[in-house]
Amino acid sequence: MKPNPCILLSLALGIFLLPLSASAESAKKPNILFIAIDDLNDWTGFLGGHPQAKTPHMDALAARGVSFSNAQTASPACSPSRNALLLGQHPYTTGLYPFYDYHGLYNGPLKNAITLPAHFKKNGFDTYGSGKIAHGSENSLPPASLDEWTGHHFGRKLPKLIYDLEKGYEESDGEAAKMSFCPATNPLADYPDYDTALYGLDILKRPHDKPFFLALGFNKPHLPCVCPQKYFDLYAGPITPPPIKNDDLVDVPWAARSNANLRQEMIIRNDDAWEKVRRAYLACISFTDDNIGIVLDALAKSPYADNTIIVLWSDHGFHLGSKRTFTKFTLWQEADRVPFIIYDPRNKPSAHTCAAPVSLVDIFPTLCQLTDIPLKKDLDGESLVPWLKDPTLPKSTPAIVTWGRGNYSICLREWRYNRYFDGSEELYNLKTDPNEWINLAGNKEFADQKKELAVFLPKKEAPQVKEAIALYNVVDADRPSLANFKKLWQKAEKELKPPLD
């Protein structure tokens, strides 16, 4: 029996049109370019945190999209911040307060968890990842149970960076390998962040029949602050220090003071090294900005430019002498406020800066709504789509920051209220006191203000997940004794230069 020519023609046309239909369908859903940066505070051009910061690529992105100038981390440390963002849940919901071993966590108590990339993969996206997205090992694959990635790149084995210490600074006490602030003499190809940028370029050059979620995690300016010499050359002159008040910690409770890294601040100050430390931090920021520029330029030249949403965020901020401390791990503004930009080429916002208080846990529901995929049921965050359309909209709910069980910061446009596990408090008027130098919590005049903000404190606190803890470096309700910390800090304060009071 001869085949019907009409049927053959129909089959041929169907086979021919299948890829076109898939491409046409995928074109309706936007792609996601998800850019994570480690330890970047507000020292960028678009946030104005430091007058010398040079970040032209991020600035250009902020000028096209919406920059959330009052964005707050969920927690001022890599592991709890990234877990919160990727799960869309605050630490007080999940019980993930300190640092965890990523693989032990997601192969153990969270083996049935659905993370942001896993959710997008489940809903028809090809997902690609490189660099630091979760707080996990760079030398081993993500837990297979997560089923997060269509493709995951850990990079080739790169040569060890050769530090040029004569042009920088390295702390000689204790953590020298991490506490380095200097150029390296290696060629650009030896840097992991550059390798991550090249992976992004490669993915953007490929043909895609499905919408893609491309996550790129850049490690700098995380310690050690080491990058090519050309970025140090951008900051040849004297580096402007942040505003610092010598007796800044005198009016804060011991639960707050215990978070301050007085030892490290003292070492850097006694070594007269702040200038070199801040120059290296700024240099690493500009290095990351250039790596981001490689990816943004590749996207602009690709066929996906008009249908790719870009999300750029940092996991938390960073102190460089402000509040008499170094690194993160505090409930103060410099450790909690983060760069956060969303650019949707389909959206024409009425303004490019949004001052409403938002949280990184808002990213999960926002991306679900922007791509029209189902919301995960257990999300804590709020979709920011209304503020993408009109960044001037008011917002009555705060951003909440957690650092250990029982320690919270409630952040509005003009106020920050910190409550600690022992009931001690801080209150700052950010409009009149942007450096958080005057703790108003003990002032009866602001009792009503405290009461209004305290309403937003978590009503329930999940018990701490005790499996897979990798580092416990917070004083909280699960480790409440402040006595030893008080002795240590009192000893350190006597050695500080200049003293606290």
PDB file of C-alpha atoms in Angstrom, residues 335-459:
ATOM      1  CA  ALA A 335      27.007  45.022  56.455  1.00  0.00           C
ATOM      2  CA  ASP A 336      23.335  44.665  55.537  1.00  0.00           C
ATOM      3  CA  ARG A 337      22.660  47.047  52.640  1.00  0.00           C
ATOM      4  CA  VAL A 338      23.439  45.505  49.259  1.00  0.00           C
ATOM      5  CA  PRO A 339      23.597  46.455  45.586  1.00  0.00           C
ATOM      6  CA  PHE A 340      20.505  45.052  43.866  1.00  0.00           C
ATOM      7  CA  ILE A 341      19.418  45.802  40.291  1.00  0.00           C
ATOM      8  CA  ILE A 342      16.695  44.324  38.107  1.00  0.00           C
ATOM      9  CA  TYR A 343      16.609  45.144  34.399  1.00  0.00           C
ATOM     10  CA  ASP A 344      13.659  43.883  32.363  1.00  0.00           C
ATOM     11  CA  PRO A 345      13.947  44.966  28.704  1.00  0.00           C
ATOM     12  CA  ARG A 346      10.149  44.685  28.368  1.00  0.00           C
ATOM     13  CA  ASN A 347       9.583  47.197  31.178  1.00  0.00           C
ATOM     14  CA  LYS A 348       9.951  50.970  31.009  1.00  0.00           C
ATOM     15  CA  PRO A 349      10.099  52.113  34.633  1.00  0.00           C
ATOM     16  CA  SER A 350       8.938  55.562  35.648  1.00  0.00           C
ATOM     17  CA  ALA A 351      12.225  56.024  37.545  1.00  0.00           C
ATOM     18  CA  HIS A 352      15.469  54.105  37.887  1.00  0.00           C
ATOM     19  CA  THR A 353      15.946  54.159  41.673  1.00  0.00           C
ATOM     20  CA  CYS A 354      13.617  52.642  44.252  1.00  0.00           C
ATOM     21  CA  ALA A 355      14.149  53.660  47.889  1.00  0.00           C
ATOM     22  CA  ALA A 356      11.571  51.238  49.303  1.00  0.00           C
ATOM     23  CA  PRO A 357      12.952  48.690  51.814  1.00  0.00           C
ATOM     24  CA  VAL A 358      13.296  45.342  50.024  1.00  0.00           C
ATOM     25  CA  SER A 359      14.976  42.036  50.802  1.00  0.00           C
ATOM     26  CA  LEU A 360      16.959  39.531  48.776  1.00  0.00           C
ATOM     27  CA  VAL A 361      14.273  36.944  49.633  1.00  0.00           C
ATOM     28  CA  ASP A 362      12.015  38.997  47.338  1.00  0.00           C
ATOM     29  CA  ILE A 363      14.009  37.824  44.309  1.00  0.00           C
ATOM     30  CA  PHE A 364      12.385  34.366  44.149  1.00  0.00           C
ATOM     31  CA  PRO A 365       8.731  35.516  43.885  1.00  0.00           C
ATOM     32  CA  THR A 366       9.689  38.445  41.650  1.00  0.00           C
ATOM     33  CA  LEU A 367      11.365  36.225  39.052  1.00  0.00           C
ATOM     34  CA  CYS A 368       8.461  33.779  39.144  1.00  0.00           C
ATOM     35  CA  GLN A 369       6.010  36.563  38.347  1.00  0.00           C
ATOM     36  CA  LEU A 370       8.228  38.097  35.656  1.00  0.00           C
ATOM     37  CA  THR A 371       8.531  34.754  33.868  1.00  0.00           C
ATOM     38  CA  ASP A 372       4.951  33.647  34.535  1.00  0.00           C
ATOM     39  CA  ILE A 373       5.862  30.394  36.272  1.00  0.00           C
ATOM     40  CA  PRO A 374       4.107  29.068  39.400  1.00  0.00           C
ATOM     41  CA  LEU A 375       5.161  30.392  42.776  1.00  0.00           C
ATOM     42  CA  LYS A 376       6.777  27.966  45.180  1.00  0.00           C
ATOM     43  CA  LYS A 377       4.250  27.667  48.003  1.00  0.00           C
ATOM     44  CA  ASP A 378       6.494  28.354  51.004  1.00  0.00           C
ATOM     45  CA  LEU A 379       8.066  31.661  49.950  1.00  0.00           C
ATOM     46  CA  ASP A 380       8.568  34.457  52.495  1.00  0.00           C
ATOM     47  CA  GLY A 381       9.327  37.238  50.051  1.00  0.00           C
ATOM     48  CA  GLU A 382       7.141  39.691  48.187  1.00  0.00           C
ATOM     49  CA  SER A 383       7.100  40.180  44.420  1.00  0.00           C
ATOM     50  CA  LEU A 384       8.705  43.491  43.475  1.00  0.00           C
ATOM     51  CA  VAL A 385       6.954  43.740  40.091  1.00  0.00           C
ATOM     52  CA  PRO A 386       4.801  46.723  41.196  1.00  0.00           C
ATOM     53  CA  TRP A 387       7.982  48.620  42.170  1.00  0.00           C
ATOM     54  CA  LEU A 388       9.653  47.709  38.882  1.00  0.00           C
ATOM     55  CA  LYS A 389       6.837  49.470  37.070  1.00  0.00           C
ATOM     56  CA  ASP A 390       6.699  52.406  39.474  1.00  0.00           C
ATOM     57  CA  PRO A 391       9.748  52.636  41.766  1.00  0.00           C
ATOM     58  CA  THR A 392       8.206  55.578  43.622  1.00  0.00           C
ATOM     59  CA  LEU A 393       5.384  53.497  45.104  1.00  0.00           C
ATOM     60  CA  PRO A 394       5.243  53.593  48.918  1.00  0.00           C
ATOM     61  CA  LYS A 395       5.921  50.381  50.838  1.00  0.00           C
ATOM     62  CA  SER A 396       4.726  49.920  54.404  1.00  0.00           C
ATOM     63  CA  THR A 397       6.410  46.578  55.130  1.00  0.00           C
ATOM     64  CA  PRO A 398      10.087  46.506  56.184  1.00  0.00           C
ATOM     65  CA  ALA A 399      13.044  44.415  55.143  1.00  0.00           C
ATOM     66  CA  ILE A 400      14.119  42.052  57.919  1.00  0.00           C
ATOM     67  CA  VAL A 401      17.714  40.979  58.540  1.00  0.00           C
ATOM     68  CA  THR A 402      18.613  38.009  60.769  1.00  0.00           C
ATOM     69  CA  TRP A 403      21.983  37.290  62.355  1.00  0.00           C
ATOM     70  CA  GLY A 404      21.584  34.302  64.646  1.00  0.00           C
ATOM     71  CA  ARG A 405      18.376  33.180  66.304  1.00  0.00           C
ATOM     72  CA  GLY A 406      16.797  36.046  68.221  1.00  0.00           C
ATOM     73  CA  ASN A 407      18.808  38.843  66.569  1.00  0.00           C
ATOM     74  CA  TYR A 408      16.916  40.954  64.023  1.00  0.00           C
ATOM     75  CA  SER A 409      17.076  44.249  62.214  1.00  0.00           C
ATOM     76  CA  ILE A 410      13.847  45.891  61.030  1.00  0.00           C
ATOM     77  CA  CYS A 411      14.624  48.258  58.158  1.00  0.00           C
ATOM     78  CA  LEU A 412      12.370  50.969  56.783  1.00  0.00           C
ATOM     79  CA  ARG A 413      13.267  53.955  54.612  1.00  0.00           C
ATOM     80  CA  GLU A 414      14.386  56.140  57.503  1.00  0.00           C
ATOM     81  CA  TRP A 415      14.648  53.791  60.487  1.00  0.00           C
ATOM     82  CA  ARG A 416      16.646  50.765  61.570  1.00  0.00           C
ATOM     83  CA  TYR A 417      15.574  48.955  64.723  1.00  0.00           C
ATOM     84  CA  ASN A 418      17.773  46.123  66.063  1.00  0.00           C
ATOM     85  CA  ARG A 419      16.536  43.717  68.722  1.00  0.00           C
ATOM     86  CA  TYR A 420      18.879  41.096  70.164  1.00  0.00           C
ATOM     87  CA  PHE A 421      18.211  37.715  71.795  1.00  0.00           C
ATOM     88  CA  ASP A 422      18.745  39.171  75.274  1.00  0.00           C
ATOM     89  CA  GLY A 423      16.200  41.971  74.708  1.00  0.00           C
ATOM     90  CA  SER A 424      18.795  44.710  74.153  1.00  0.00           C
ATOM     91  CA  GLU A 425      18.087  47.235  71.403  1.00  0.00           C
ATOM     92  CA  GLU A 426      19.388  49.785  68.931  1.00  0.00           C
ATOM     93  CA  LEU A 427      17.410  52.431  67.079  1.00  0.00           C
ATOM     94  CA  TYR A 428      18.783  54.692  64.351  1.00  0.00           C
ATOM     95  CA  ASN A 429      17.210  57.505  62.374  1.00  0.00           C
ATOM     96  CA  LEU A 430      18.918  57.007  59.006  1.00  0.00           C
ATOM     97  CA  LYS A 431      17.686  60.340  57.672  1.00  0.00           C
ATOM     98  CA  THR A 432      19.453  62.397  60.316  1.00  0.00           C
ATOM     99  CA  ASP A 433      22.114  59.826  61.263  1.00  0.00           C
ATOM    100  CA  PRO A 434      23.085  57.816  58.150  1.00  0.00           C
ATOM    101  CA  ASN A 435      26.263  56.517  59.831  1.00  0.00           C
ATOM    102  CA  GLU A 436      24.315  55.020  62.757  1.00  0.00           C
ATOM    103  CA  TRP A 437      26.351  56.857  65.350  1.00  0.00           C
ATOM    104  CA  ILE A 438      23.551  57.722  67.799  1.00  0.00           C
ATOM    105  CA  ASN A 439      21.633  54.851  69.353  1.00  0.00           C
ATOM    106  CA  LEU A 440      18.197  56.245  70.231  1.00  0.00           C
ATOM    107  CA  ALA A 441      16.852  53.052  71.809  1.00  0.00           C
ATOM    108  CA  GLY A 442      17.224  54.345  75.360  1.00  0.00           C
ATOM    109  CA  ASN A 443      15.576  57.688  74.592  1.00  0.00           C
ATOM    110  CA  LYS A 444      11.992  57.776  75.925  1.00  0.00           C
ATOM    111  CA  GLU A 445      11.076  60.215  73.167  1.00  0.00           C
ATOM    112  CA  PHE A 446      11.315  57.360  70.647  1.00  0.00           C
ATOM    113  CA  ALA A 447       9.455  54.697  72.620  1.00  0.00           C
ATOM    114  CA  ASP A 448       6.485  54.810  70.238  1.00  0.00           C
ATOM    115  CA  GLN A 449       8.781  54.502  67.232  1.00  0.00           C
ATOM    116  CA  LYS A 450      10.359  51.377  68.731  1.00  0.00           C
ATOM    117  CA  LYS A 451       6.933  49.923  69.428  1.00  0.00           C
ATOM    118  CA  GLU A 452       5.804  50.500  65.826  1.00  0.00           C
ATOM    119  CA  LEU A 453       8.881  48.768  64.458  1.00  0.00           C
ATOM    120  CA  ALA A 454       8.807  45.908  66.965  1.00  0.00           C
ATOM    121  CA  VAL A 455       5.461  44.814  65.515  1.00  0.00           C
ATOM    122  CA  PHE A 456       7.396  43.425  62.537  1.00  0.00           C
ATOM    123  CA  LEU A 457       9.685  41.169  64.577  1.00  0.00           C
ATOM    124  CA  PRO A 458       9.201  37.484  63.680  1.00  0.00           C
ATOM    125  CA  LYS A 459       6.323  35.941  65.608  1.00  0.00           C
TER     126      LYS A 459
END
